[in-house]
XYZ file of N, CA and C in Angstrom:
429
model
N 0.855 -1.171 0.000
C 0.000 0.000 0.000
C 0.898 1.231 0.000
N 0.396 2.301 -0.582
C 1.217 3.504 -0.660
C 0.429 4.687 -0.134
N 1.082 5.838 -0.102
C 0.414 7.049 0.348
C 0.457 7.195 1.855
N -0.414 8.035 2.367
C -0.404 8.377 3.790
C -0.668 7.175 4.680
N -1.518 6.236 4.245
C -1.831 5.085 5.077
C -0.629 4.184 5.290
N 0.260 4.085 4.311
C 1.444 3.242 4.439
C 2.441 3.842 5.421
N 2.505 5.159 5.501
C 3.495 5.814 6.344
C 2.948 6.226 7.705
N 1.648 6.307 7.830
C 1.030 6.876 9.017
C 1.520 6.277 10.337
N 1.561 4.935 10.497
C 1.994 4.404 11.792
C 3.460 4.685 12.103
N 4.255 5.071 11.105
C 5.682 5.247 11.314
C 6.073 6.697 11.589
N 5.168 7.631 11.359
C 5.497 9.052 11.541
C 5.569 9.411 13.022
N 6.467 10.370 13.366
C 6.492 10.852 14.748
C 5.137 11.458 15.102
N 4.690 11.186 16.312
C 3.408 11.721 16.756
C 2.218 10.925 16.271
N 2.472 9.817 15.589
C 1.371 9.067 15.002
C 0.485 8.413 16.056
N 1.012 8.137 17.243
C 0.188 7.527 18.293
C -0.967 8.452 18.657
N -0.675 9.751 18.761
C -1.736 10.715 19.066
C -2.773 10.739 17.936
N -2.291 10.661 16.705
C -3.213 10.642 15.568
C -4.056 9.368 15.585
N -3.422 8.251 15.886
C -4.164 6.995 15.964
C -5.203 7.054 17.085
N -4.814 7.628 18.218
C -5.753 7.773 19.330
C -6.944 8.635 18.922
N -6.665 9.693 18.165
C -7.749 10.571 17.703
C -8.695 9.847 16.749
N -8.134 9.066 15.851
C -8.962 8.302 14.910
C -9.815 7.288 15.676
N -9.216 6.613 16.634
C -9.966 5.640 17.422
C -11.047 6.315 18.258
N -10.750 7.471 18.819
C -11.754 8.205 19.596
C -12.913 8.648 18.709
N -12.586 9.092 17.494
C -13.638 9.493 16.550
C -14.497 8.291 16.168
N -13.873 7.159 15.949
C -14.614 5.944 15.602
C -15.522 5.529 16.755
N -15.010 5.622 17.964
C -15.818 5.276 19.149
C -16.996 6.240 19.286
N -16.754 7.527 19.100
C -17.835 8.514 19.194
C -18.898 8.254 18.135
N -18.449 7.913 16.940
C -19.395 7.616 15.855
C -20.229 6.381 16.198
N -19.592 5.346 16.727
C -20.341 4.136 17.083
C -21.299 4.407 18.243
N -20.881 5.235 19.205
C -21.786 5.613 20.300
C -23.011 6.338 19.761
N -22.805 7.218 18.780
C -23.930 7.941 18.179
C -24.842 6.985 17.429
N -24.275 6.063 16.664
C -25.096 5.084 15.947
C -25.928 4.252 16.921
N -25.294 3.770 17.964
C -25.996 2.977 18.976
C -27.124 3.798 19.582
N -26.830 5.040 19.925
C -27.840 5.912 20.518
C -29.012 6.132 19.572
N -28.720 6.447 18.321
C -29.782 6.703 17.338
C -30.663 5.474 17.129
N -30.035 4.309 17.018
C -30.792 3.080 16.784
C -31.642 2.733 18.006
N -31.065 2.863 19.188
C -31.836 2.591 20.414
C -33.037 3.512 20.513
N -32.817 4.788 20.284
C -33.902 5.766 20.363
C -35.034 5.396 19.393
N -34.647 5.049 18.178
C -35.639 4.674 17.163
C -36.399 3.411 17.577
N -35.688 2.392 18.021
C -36.305 1.112 18.368
C -37.194 1.236 19.607
N -36.811 2.064 20.558
C -37.657 2.268 21.733
C -39.002 2.846 21.307
N -38.962 3.779 20.359
C -40.198 4.364 19.849
C -41.096 3.362 19.158
N -40.510 2.293 18.616
C -41.280 1.267 17.907
C -41.690 0.103 18.815
N -41.143 0.066 20.013
C -41.402 -1.047 20.930
C -42.820 -0.983 21.493
N -43.255 -2.113 22.006
C -44.548 -2.186 22.681
C -44.573 -1.124 23.791
N -45.630 -0.327 23.862
C -45.691 0.735 24.875
C -45.519 0.237 26.311
N -45.858 -1.010 26.573
C -45.735 -1.530 27.942
C -44.280 -1.700 28.377
N -43.360 -1.841 27.431
C -41.951 -2.009 27.808
C -41.115 -0.757 27.534
N -41.711 0.260 26.952
C -40.953 1.478 26.668
C -40.361 2.131 27.920
N -41.078 2.178 29.054
C -40.463 2.827 30.227
C -39.150 2.183 30.669
N -39.074 0.858 30.717
C -37.836 0.210 31.149
C -36.752 0.345 30.083
N -37.151 0.300 28.812
C -36.169 0.499 27.746
C -35.585 1.902 27.795
N -36.404 2.887 28.112
C -35.913 4.270 28.237
C -34.921 4.389 29.390
N -35.184 3.677 30.486
C -34.250 3.694 31.615
C -32.909 3.070 31.218
N -32.965 1.948 30.497
C -31.725 1.311 30.038
C -30.973 2.214 29.069
N -31.709 2.878 28.197
C -31.119 3.816 27.240
C -30.429 4.971 27.985
N -31.114 5.534 28.973
C -30.522 6.623 29.758
C -29.295 6.151 30.522
N -29.328 4.920 31.006
C -28.164 4.349 31.685
C -26.982 4.264 30.719
N -27.239 3.844 29.500
C -26.195 3.790 28.476
C -25.632 5.193 28.213
N -26.523 6.175 28.042
C -26.069 7.543 27.756
C -25.232 8.106 28.902
N -25.656 7.859 30.128
C -24.880 8.333 31.281
C -23.511 7.666 31.304
N -23.459 6.379 30.975
C -22.183 5.663 30.941
C -21.244 6.270 29.903
N -21.776 6.590 28.728
C -20.957 7.221 27.687
C -20.438 8.572 28.184
N -21.305 9.352 28.813
C -20.866 10.644 29.354
C -19.781 10.457 30.404
N -19.977 9.515 31.321
C -18.990 9.287 32.381
C -17.640 8.850 31.809
N -17.671 8.004 30.797
C -16.415 7.515 30.204
C -15.654 8.619 29.475
N -16.357 9.665 29.075
C -15.744 10.738 28.288
C -15.901 12.098 28.950
N -16.018 12.114 30.261
C -16.359 13.346 30.967
C -15.338 14.458 30.749
N -14.067 14.117 30.658
C -13.065 15.173 30.463
C -13.267 15.879 29.127
N -13.601 15.129 28.080
C -13.869 15.738 26.781
C -15.064 16.681 26.870
N -16.148 16.218 27.478
C -17.364 17.023 27.567
C -17.139 18.282 28.409
N -16.364 18.168 29.476
C -16.081 19.337 30.324
C -15.165 20.338 29.624
N -14.073 19.850 29.041
C -13.116 20.770 28.417
C -13.681 21.458 27.183
N -14.679 20.879 26.565
C -15.313 21.490 25.399
C -16.629 22.174 25.741
N -16.844 22.368 27.044
C -18.046 23.061 27.542
C -19.343 22.458 27.006
N -19.370 21.139 26.895
C -20.570 20.448 26.432
C -21.441 19.990 27.599
N -20.884 20.073 28.807
C -21.622 19.770 30.029
C -21.080 20.680 31.125
N -21.945 21.125 31.995
C -21.502 21.982 33.098
C -20.871 21.123 34.189
N -20.119 21.761 35.067
C -19.544 21.033 36.200
C -20.652 20.459 37.077
N -21.702 21.231 37.256
C -22.834 20.763 38.059
C -23.476 19.545 37.395
N -23.662 19.612 36.082
C -24.221 18.467 35.356
C -23.333 17.246 35.460
N -22.028 17.460 35.351
C -21.080 16.345 35.449
C -21.112 15.722 36.834
N -21.203 16.555 37.860
C -21.193 16.017 39.221
C -22.485 15.275 39.558
N -23.566 15.567 38.853
C -24.826 14.868 39.142
C -24.944 13.544 38.394
N -24.021 13.261 37.480
C -24.110 12.025 36.707
C -24.097 10.778 37.583
N -23.252 10.765 38.594
C -23.161 9.577 39.466
C -24.470 9.346 40.199
N -25.082 10.416 40.703
C -26.369 10.285 41.387
C -27.450 9.800 40.423
N -27.440 10.333 39.200
C -28.414 9.901 38.193
C -28.213 8.421 37.859
N -26.955 8.014 37.719
C -26.625 6.620 37.432
C -27.134 5.715 38.551
N -26.817 6.082 39.797
C -27.232 5.281 40.948
C -28.748 5.188 41.055
N -29.442 6.295 40.783
C -30.906 6.294 40.840
C -31.490 5.359 39.781
N -30.931 5.387 38.582
C -31.417 4.495 37.526
C -31.162 3.027 37.874
N -29.999 2.740 38.417
C -29.689 1.364 38.814
C -30.704 0.888 39.848
N -31.022 1.752 40.797
C -31.993 1.408 41.837
C -33.368 1.124 41.227
N -33.751 1.891 40.220
C -35.041 1.688 39.557
C -35.051 0.431 38.696
N -33.929 0.131 38.054
C -33.842 -0.994 37.127
C -33.652 -2.323 37.863
N -32.983 -2.311 38.995
C -32.625 -3.544 39.704
C -33.792 -4.504 39.923
N -34.957 -4.042 40.351
C -36.055 -4.994 40.564
C -36.508 -5.707 39.281
N -36.176 -5.147 38.149
C -36.562 -5.729 36.855
C -35.456 -6.578 36.241
N -34.346 -6.750 36.950
C -33.167 -7.364 36.338
C -33.402 -8.789 35.848
N -34.101 -9.610 36.611
C -34.332 -10.977 36.144
C -35.252 -11.005 34.933
N -36.288 -10.168 34.931
C -37.177 -10.087 33.770
C -36.414 -9.573 32.555
N -35.516 -8.620 32.762
C -34.700 -8.106 31.657
C -33.774 -9.191 31.116
N -33.142 -9.932 32.013
C -32.257 -11.016 31.581
C -33.035 -12.013 30.733
N -34.221 -12.372 31.190
C -35.054 -13.303 30.427
C -35.445 -12.700 29.081
N -35.832 -11.424 29.090
C -36.241 -10.755 27.864
C -35.122 -10.642 26.838
N -33.891 -10.529 27.312
C -32.748 -10.438 26.409
C -32.160 -11.808 26.088
N -32.818 -12.863 26.556
C -32.378 -14.212 26.218
C -31.166 -14.691 26.997
N -30.925 -14.121 28.151
C -29.811 -14.577 28.987
C -30.292 -15.812 29.731
N -29.633 -16.920 29.496
C -30.090 -18.208 30.013
C -29.771 -18.388 31.492
N -30.428 -19.372 32.089
C -30.177 -19.717 33.487
C -28.727 -20.151 33.686
N -28.159 -20.837 32.685
C -26.755 -21.259 32.786
C -25.831 -20.053 32.882
N -26.150 -19.015 32.099
C -25.323 -17.806 32.165
C -25.444 -17.147 33.527
N -26.631 -17.165 34.081
C -26.858 -16.542 35.385
C -26.323 -17.379 36.537
N -26.083 -18.662 36.293
C -25.685 -19.527 37.394
C -24.189 -19.509 37.681
N -23.442 -18.707 36.972
C -22.028 -18.550 37.311
C -21.959 -17.988 38.730
N -21.079 -18.499 39.557
C -21.031 -18.056 40.953
C -20.962 -16.535 41.111
N -20.207 -15.880 40.263
C -20.065 -14.433 40.397
C -21.361 -13.703 40.043
N -22.218 -14.328 39.227
C -23.482 -13.700 38.851
C -24.505 -13.786 39.978
N -24.389 -14.752 40.834
C -25.373 -14.947 41.906
C -25.047 -14.131 43.152
N -23.816 -14.178 43.587
C -23.441 -13.472 44.814
C -21.978 -13.066 44.688
N -21.753 -11.919 44.049
C -20.387 -11.507 43.759
C -19.589 -11.227 45.023
N -20.259 -10.794 46.101
C -19.520 -10.541 47.341
C -18.976 -11.849 47.913
N -19.835 -12.874 47.937
C -19.384 -14.180 48.412
C -18.300 -14.737 47.493
N -18.502 -14.620 46.195
C -17.540 -15.142 45.226
C -16.166 -14.512 45.418
N -16.141 -13.235 45.762
C -14.868 -12.530 45.926
C -14.406 -12.448 47.381
N -15.045 -13.182 48.274
C -14.688 -13.103 49.693
C -13.401 -13.867 50.019
N -12.918 -14.663 49.097
C -11.671 -15.388 49.298
C -10.943 -15.471 47.963
N -9.668 -15.799 48.019
C -8.883 -15.905 46.786
C -9.233 -17.213 46.092
N -10.093 -17.120 45.066
C -10.526 -18.323 44.350
C -9.710 -18.561 43.093
N -8.707 -17.728 42.854
C -7.813 -17.871 41.701
C -8.585 -18.016 40.394
N -9.743 -17.416 40.342
C -10.535 -17.458 39.123
C -11.238 -18.768 38.876
N -11.170 -19.676 39.846
C -11.802 -20.987 39.673
C -13.317 -20.853 39.749
N -13.989 -21.564 38.882
C -15.442 -21.582 38.887
C -15.894 -22.747 39.756
N -16.719 -22.448 40.734
C -17.301 -23.483 41.571
C -18.800 -23.301 41.542
N -19.516 -24.340 41.880
C -20.955 -24.243 41.952
C -21.317 -23.260 43.054
N -22.394 -22.523 42.863
C -22.846 -21.556 43.863
C -23.077 -22.247 45.199
N -23.630 -23.463 45.159
C -23.904 -24.188 46.390
C -22.616 -24.441 47.171
N -21.535 -24.747 46.464
C -20.249 -24.973 47.120
C -19.743 -23.703 47.773
N -19.959 -22.558 47.118
C -19.527 -21.281 47.680
C -20.332 -20.956 48.920
N -21.638 -21.203 48.875
C -22.506 -20.876 49.994
C -22.190 -21.707 51.228
N -21.678 -22.920 51.032
C -21.338 -23.788 52.163
C -20.027 -23.410 52.808
N -19.158 -22.728 52.082
C -17.833 -22.441 52.641
C -17.836 -21.241 53.532
């Protein structure tokens, strides 16, 4: 290959350029995901739209939190708005938590996926050095 693409990784300062390209690609994919989610929520059964909107808002808050320095330095969010993101995130988690098993079922997450010890009781699973070993939940509960 020739031209700028052949030389780009070898030029001084190219890491910053690569980081910028990757950040732009990530921002574009975040926008696509957001647009598609927004559209699909509008087309969903009205009975499930409220929980889908909460999940969508949780996603948007996560994107903001992951990129907060960009949003702050470019005056796209106020300091007050940025500081309230954690509270908004926590409030949404509290609202969504009671629906978690129904959501897992709705998204096709199987009982086998949920039966991993860390999925059932992560505090118990991490209460001792298990070296990443998978044990049955019942075995963890007995120890």
